[in-house]
Amino acid sequence: MKKTIKDIDVSNKRVLVRVDFNVPFENGKVADATRIRAALPTIRELIDRKARVILCSHLGRPKGKVVDELRLDPVAEHLSDLLSTSIPKADDCIGEAAVSQVHDLKAGEVLLLENTRFHSQEEANDPDFAKKLASLADIYVNDAFAAAHRAHASTEGVAHHLPAVAGLLMERELIVLEPVRENPEHPFMVILGGAKVSLKIGMIKRLLEKADEILVGGGIGNTFLKAKGVTTGDSLVEEEQLDAAEQILEKAGDSLILPEDAVIADSASSGASHQTAPIGEVPSGWQVADIGPQTVKQFKEKLDPAKMVVWNGPLGVFETEPFAQGTFAVARVLAELEATTIVGGGDSAAAVNEAGVSDKMSHVSTGGGAFLSYMEGKEMPALSALD
Ligand code: ADP
Ligand code: MG
């Protein structure tokens, strides 16, 4: 197990905390603060224990240049509200000004550094840049699970120059996800949806070995249906993944469950004509946009005896109201289960949120790509670098 902030003395130490504040903005304000709130336990604990807290994060893809719209000022503002104290922000994450602001930090105070990706050396994991970041602090804490699959300077490089431990969010993700990946309780059910098979093939293969059954819907479901020779009309299908899908179907046999019916539509927009149809009855010009009510019932029966459930990927085009019903219904089914229920993936987390049942899940991971990598059993460079 990795060391965490609970294992070290932080009092009056300068503690550089890598958080994931990669949040969406709307009109210059934070539009969804889920990730900021997720980092609060670590920040509050460090404040209480009188650390001098230096926060850093990336935001968006500025590609190594200063992009004013991607400055972290709205994050500082939002964090100030959440902590009920004004959190200052540095204009850069390295350099003289940042050094002097860090120097002035008192025990129990917090400073937010500027977007690490304003420097191209961040994504290049440049050793000199990592050293400069490290020179700001006595201790490094990584609480950015959602960025832990990336070997960047602020997630990986910096950890080689300081005592490096996990934050409380990182610790919680690992405590919850590790047993699911390594040693799940049975019946262990996996629900899989979303857009692309290609991004998830590694995870599917890994979970196939562990899961009792995999319930598949969404765009991924369409690709599996087509691979089986079922008519999918104009549905989203990843043609170049049909071979891979066929291999998985063969390996999975009866344990891979596909939808029985669908909501089909003549487009994925909100004004589209749509109706319920049995699987296989999709006229050309129409597409599968959601799982149908019979499939919800079928999935519910499968899920009822489960001890553990992992869900990644919405089961329909949930962003558009008429095609969100299948995803929301399955979210409510999970909310009622006695089982350990784990949701991962950016859109999946958003869907469960919109269904209003996030707090009924055992765990909603903050990871998108990181969740997939972790579940697949890939090396997580930022994790490996911690003590
Ligand atoms: P996550 O972020 O949770 O890993 P993905 O990014 O893989 O999930 O998938 C989410 C996307 O999949 C959503 O934008 C949703 O509209 C899309 N999607 C789900 N079902 C379908 C479908 N039947 N046809 C087209 N797109 C779909
Ligand atoms: Mg997504």
XYZ file of C-alpha atoms and ligand atoms in Angstrom:
415
model
C 0.000 0.000 0.000
C 1.120 3.532 -0.736
C 1.942 5.980 2.036
C -0.662 8.680 2.561
C -0.775 12.040 4.296
C -1.813 10.137 7.432
C 1.645 8.584 7.604
C 3.704 11.784 7.627
C 4.247 14.929 9.661
C 3.106 17.965 7.695
C 3.062 20.586 10.405
C 4.557 23.845 9.128
C 5.899 21.986 6.060
C 5.441 23.261 2.530
C 3.227 20.622 0.919
C 2.764 20.604 -2.858
C -0.572 18.908 -3.599
C -1.351 17.781 -7.141
C -5.133 17.951 -7.430
C -7.380 17.484 -10.442
C -9.127 20.811 -10.876
C -9.732 20.153 -14.583
C -13.321 21.388 -14.326
C -15.686 22.813 -16.945
C -16.252 26.605 -17.048
C -19.363 28.465 -18.153
C -19.305 32.255 -18.490
C -16.062 32.472 -16.550
C -17.387 30.440 -13.610
C -16.959 26.833 -12.527
C -19.895 24.927 -14.034
C -19.403 21.617 -12.225
C -17.367 21.582 -9.010
C -17.479 17.826 -8.386
C -13.713 17.482 -8.742
C -12.996 20.482 -6.514
C -15.251 19.101 -3.785
C -13.587 15.703 -4.121
C -10.240 17.260 -3.143
C -11.608 19.030 -0.055
C -10.961 16.243 2.496
C -7.225 16.338 1.742
C -7.058 20.139 1.656
C -9.010 20.479 4.910
C -6.916 17.861 6.669
C -3.690 19.596 5.623
C -5.048 22.958 6.791
C -6.081 21.446 10.146
C -2.654 19.915 10.558
C -1.032 23.299 9.902
C 0.666 22.520 6.644
C 1.534 25.295 4.185
C -0.593 24.049 1.307
C 0.428 24.642 -2.319
C -2.149 23.344 -4.822
C -1.404 22.654 -8.467
C -3.445 21.287 -11.380
C -3.778 21.242 -15.121
C -6.852 22.616 -16.877
C -7.837 21.842 -20.462
C -5.340 21.696 -23.288
C -3.407 24.991 -23.564
C -0.577 23.075 -25.275
C 2.337 24.735 -23.511
C 1.171 28.346 -23.902
C -0.587 30.808 -21.624
C -4.277 30.785 -22.574
C -6.180 33.338 -20.510
C -9.463 31.403 -20.664
C -7.673 28.457 -19.060
C -6.319 30.348 -16.057
C -7.352 28.901 -12.724
C -8.863 32.124 -11.299
C -12.470 30.799 -11.392
C -11.242 27.715 -9.520
C -9.571 29.886 -6.845
C -12.833 31.790 -6.495
C -14.905 28.630 -6.168
C -12.455 27.068 -3.715
C -12.516 30.272 -1.657
C -16.305 29.900 -1.357
C -16.060 26.245 -0.375
C -13.394 26.906 2.273
C -14.956 30.213 3.402
C -11.614 31.961 3.141
C -9.910 33.799 0.319
C -7.482 31.502 -1.529
C -4.795 33.445 -3.400
C -3.626 32.298 -6.821
C -0.155 32.634 -8.320
C 0.185 33.775 -11.957
C 2.499 30.898 -12.780
C 3.311 27.505 -11.268
C 7.090 28.107 -11.171
C 9.325 31.178 -11.208
C 10.214 34.000 -8.800
C 6.721 35.274 -8.107
C 5.442 31.803 -7.224
C 8.518 31.157 -5.068
C 7.978 34.350 -3.116
C 4.250 33.684 -2.646
C 5.068 30.216 -1.347
C 7.695 31.712 0.951
C 5.065 34.004 2.474
C 2.590 31.163 3.139
C 1.897 30.625 6.823
C 0.987 27.364 8.518
C -2.610 26.432 7.640
C -2.718 28.724 4.601
C -3.397 27.697 1.004
C -2.019 28.953 -2.325
C -3.224 27.835 -5.760
C -0.594 27.752 -8.520
C -1.438 28.538 -12.160
C -2.294 25.877 -14.779
C 0.701 23.534 -15.056
C 0.047 22.978 -18.776
C 0.980 26.572 -19.600
C 4.469 25.023 -19.772
C 5.115 22.464 -22.510
C 7.546 20.770 -20.091
C 4.595 19.596 -18.008
C 3.273 17.058 -20.519
C 6.819 16.266 -21.680
C 7.644 15.319 -18.064
C 10.754 17.477 -18.313
C 13.146 16.735 -15.412
C 14.253 20.370 -14.930
C 10.677 21.576 -14.816
C 9.806 18.806 -12.339
C 12.756 19.907 -10.183
C 11.553 23.504 -10.233
C 8.105 22.414 -9.088
C 9.660 20.254 -6.389
C 11.839 23.130 -5.175
C 8.681 24.922 -4.009
C 7.953 22.297 -1.361
C 9.189 19.884 1.327
C 6.603 17.181 0.594
C 4.615 16.108 -2.467
C 1.053 14.812 -2.206
C -0.786 13.360 -5.191
C -4.564 13.523 -4.889
C -5.299 13.558 -8.638
C -6.489 10.018 -9.340
C -8.072 11.221 -12.584
C -4.609 12.201 -13.889
C -2.690 9.265 -12.427
C -2.484 7.360 -15.725
C -0.302 10.146 -17.130
C 3.419 10.535 -16.577
C 3.594 14.321 -16.512
C 5.965 16.530 -14.523
C 3.388 17.441 -11.878
C 2.010 13.896 -11.585
C 5.147 11.781 -11.916
C 8.416 13.669 -12.381
C 8.085 15.785 -9.259
C 7.555 12.704 -7.076
C 11.179 11.663 -7.596
C 12.508 14.763 -5.856
C 10.448 14.832 -2.647
C 8.883 12.515 -0.119
C 5.787 11.572 -2.133
C 2.511 10.311 -0.662
C -1.111 9.853 -1.663
C -3.916 12.205 -0.672
C -7.215 11.025 0.797
C -9.117 10.988 -2.514
C -6.382 8.947 -4.167
C -6.389 6.601 -1.183
C -10.171 6.172 -1.314
C -10.155 5.414 -5.052
C -7.523 2.730 -4.513
C -9.172 1.215 -1.445
C -12.464 0.870 -3.334
C -11.208 -0.082 -6.797
C -8.420 -2.490 -5.922
C -10.612 -5.311 -4.561
C -12.970 -4.920 -7.519
C -10.130 -5.358 -9.941
C -8.262 -8.072 -8.084
C -10.751 -10.026 -6.067
C -14.400 -9.090 -6.616
C -17.266 -10.532 -4.621
C -19.592 -12.761 -6.639
C -22.020 -12.538 -8.289
C -19.930 -9.788 -9.885
C -21.791 -7.956 -12.658
C -20.406 -5.420 -15.109
C -22.522 -2.913 -17.013
C -20.851 -1.534 -20.085
C -21.939 1.200 -22.439
C -20.661 4.404 -23.965
C -19.478 5.275 -27.382
C -16.355 3.364 -28.328
C -15.224 -0.218 -27.998
C -11.707 0.820 -29.028
C -11.095 2.849 -25.850
C -12.344 0.092 -23.602
C -11.145 -3.116 -25.142
C -8.422 -3.656 -22.532
C -10.832 -3.145 -19.672
C -13.456 -5.401 -21.257
C -10.950 -8.231 -21.630
C -9.792 -7.893 -18.050
C -13.311 -7.686 -16.604
C -14.458 -10.613 -18.715
C -12.108 -12.805 -16.712
C -13.549 -11.664 -13.408
C -17.211 -10.937 -14.067
C -20.034 -13.437 -13.887
C -21.939 -11.510 -16.529
C -21.399 -8.370 -18.601
C -24.484 -6.379 -19.568
C -23.778 -4.319 -22.660
C -25.641 -1.356 -24.161
C -24.917 2.032 -25.730
C -22.829 2.499 -28.851
C -20.611 -0.368 -27.731
C -23.674 -2.600 -27.649
C -24.379 -1.678 -31.273
C -20.910 -2.764 -32.315
C -21.389 -6.127 -30.582
C -24.821 -6.561 -32.161
C -23.455 -5.878 -35.611
C -20.567 -8.270 -34.987
C -23.222 -10.905 -34.262
C -24.842 -10.163 -37.595
C -27.830 -8.273 -36.172
C -29.209 -5.407 -38.260
C -28.271 -2.061 -36.690
C -29.477 0.393 -39.332
C -27.689 3.720 -39.082
C -26.617 3.175 -35.456
C -23.241 4.306 -34.172
C -21.043 1.285 -34.860
C -17.246 1.074 -34.806
C -16.666 -0.833 -38.019
C -12.940 -1.327 -37.412
C -13.691 -2.981 -34.065
C -16.030 -5.633 -35.433
C -13.304 -8.295 -35.448
C -12.285 -7.479 -31.896
C -15.942 -7.537 -30.852
C -16.413 -10.912 -32.470
C -13.434 -12.340 -30.576
C -14.784 -11.024 -27.304
C -18.230 -12.479 -28.040
C -16.699 -15.850 -28.705
C -14.676 -15.789 -25.508
C -17.560 -14.499 -23.398
C -20.196 -16.915 -24.649
C -23.382 -16.655 -22.611
C -21.865 -14.286 -20.086
C -22.107 -11.287 -22.420
C -25.698 -10.048 -22.414
C -26.952 -7.790 -25.189
C -30.154 -5.706 -25.208
C -33.492 -7.286 -26.183
C -35.100 -4.067 -27.323
C -34.130 -0.500 -28.069
C -35.369 3.022 -28.436
C -34.714 3.719 -32.082
C -34.715 7.200 -33.602
C -34.254 8.868 -36.956
C -31.567 11.078 -35.386
C -29.950 11.550 -31.981
C -31.353 15.077 -31.552
C -34.125 15.981 -29.114
C -36.698 16.633 -31.832
C -36.175 13.215 -33.454
C -38.949 10.737 -34.169
C -38.457 7.753 -31.895
C -40.112 4.515 -30.835
C -39.431 1.259 -29.048
C -38.499 -1.714 -31.216
C -37.177 -5.247 -30.712
C -33.441 -5.587 -31.340
C -32.755 -6.302 -34.979
C -35.679 -4.232 -36.233
C -33.886 -1.021 -37.062
C -34.862 0.372 -40.464
C -32.158 2.060 -42.480
C -32.050 5.774 -41.640
C -32.821 4.881 -38.005
C -30.450 4.238 -35.139
C -30.384 2.628 -31.711
C -30.320 5.602 -29.331
C -31.125 3.915 -26.005
C -31.914 0.546 -24.460
C -35.639 -0.222 -24.333
C -37.942 -0.954 -21.342
C -37.727 -4.737 -21.839
C -33.928 -4.509 -21.600
C -34.169 -2.443 -18.413
C -36.283 -5.254 -16.956
C -33.850 -7.876 -18.212
C -30.861 -6.008 -16.715
C -32.705 -5.510 -13.428
C -33.317 -9.249 -13.077
C -29.663 -9.948 -13.807
C -28.504 -7.348 -11.299
C -30.807 -8.354 -8.439
C -28.588 -11.097 -6.933
C -25.311 -9.185 -7.475
C -22.848 -8.627 -4.647
C -20.691 -6.270 -6.690
C -21.498 -4.127 -9.732
C -19.195 -1.999 -11.855
C -20.721 0.367 -14.376
C -18.887 2.228 -17.114
C -20.562 3.935 -20.053
C -24.075 5.344 -20.512
C -26.543 2.952 -22.159
C -27.926 5.543 -24.551
C -27.455 9.081 -25.824
C -28.260 10.333 -22.318
C -27.449 13.961 -23.121
C -30.685 14.072 -25.127
C -33.799 13.742 -22.979
C -35.784 11.058 -24.861
C -32.716 8.794 -24.909
C -31.698 9.156 -21.254
C -34.451 6.946 -19.836
C -32.640 3.609 -20.095
C -29.494 4.960 -18.448
C -31.477 6.678 -15.690
C -33.609 3.590 -15.050
C -30.529 1.391 -14.647
C -29.015 4.043 -12.351
C -32.124 3.785 -10.158
C -31.886 -0.026 -10.187
C -28.302 0.238 -8.905
C -29.355 2.747 -6.274
C -31.759 0.171 -4.802
C -29.298 -2.751 -4.722
C -27.690 -4.065 -1.539
C -24.519 -4.705 -3.547
C -21.296 -2.705 -3.683
C -21.958 -0.407 -6.652
C -19.139 1.374 -8.446
C -19.513 3.850 -11.276
C -16.548 5.063 -13.339
C -16.088 7.258 -16.403
C -16.698 10.962 -16.943
C -20.018 10.650 -18.753
C -21.189 7.801 -16.527
C -20.582 9.897 -13.409
C -22.463 12.798 -15.006
C -25.373 10.505 -15.933
C -25.680 9.095 -12.409
C -25.554 12.645 -11.096
C -28.349 13.731 -13.419
C -30.403 10.732 -12.374
C -30.049 12.086 -8.824
C -28.636 8.888 -7.337
C -24.869 9.574 -7.010
C -24.984 9.361 -3.236
C -26.793 6.011 -3.399
C -23.762 4.430 -5.089
C -20.988 2.885 -2.996
C -18.472 4.858 -5.032
C -18.466 7.174 -8.033
C -14.904 7.338 -9.292
C -13.409 10.704 -10.272
C -11.433 8.918 -12.985
C -12.326 8.804 -16.665
C -9.306 7.564 -18.624
C -7.599 6.797 -15.314
C -10.493 4.568 -14.268
C -10.249 2.601 -17.515
C -6.459 2.266 -17.203
C -6.693 1.168 -13.599
C -9.419 -1.380 -14.271
C -7.461 -2.722 -17.207
C -4.500 -3.287 -14.881
C -2.198 -0.926 -16.764
C 0.703 0.666 -14.983
C -0.271 4.009 -13.458
C 2.944 6.063 -13.587
C 1.836 8.655 -11.060
C 0.961 5.916 -8.584
C 4.140 3.960 -9.123
C 6.136 7.102 -8.324
C 4.639 7.455 -4.823
C 6.420 6.124 -1.717
P -17.621 7.393 -20.041
O -17.166 8.834 -20.177
O -18.535 7.204 -18.869
O -16.487 6.415 -20.081
P -18.128 7.204 -22.872
O -17.368 8.462 -23.075
O -17.535 5.942 -23.334
O -18.541 7.076 -21.313
O -19.534 7.281 -23.597
C -20.430 8.335 -23.435
C -21.050 8.692 -24.729
O -21.632 7.555 -25.353
C -22.172 9.687 -24.555
O -21.814 10.888 -25.201
C -23.375 9.026 -25.195
O -24.172 9.928 -25.946
C -22.735 7.998 -26.082
N -23.676 6.915 -26.411
C -24.223 6.030 -25.576
N -25.076 5.216 -26.217
C -25.067 5.581 -27.515
C -25.742 5.129 -28.694
N -26.604 4.123 -28.659
N -25.475 5.776 -29.850
C -24.599 6.802 -29.883
N -23.940 7.267 -28.825
C -24.159 6.679 -27.633
Mg -16.602 9.998 -21.885
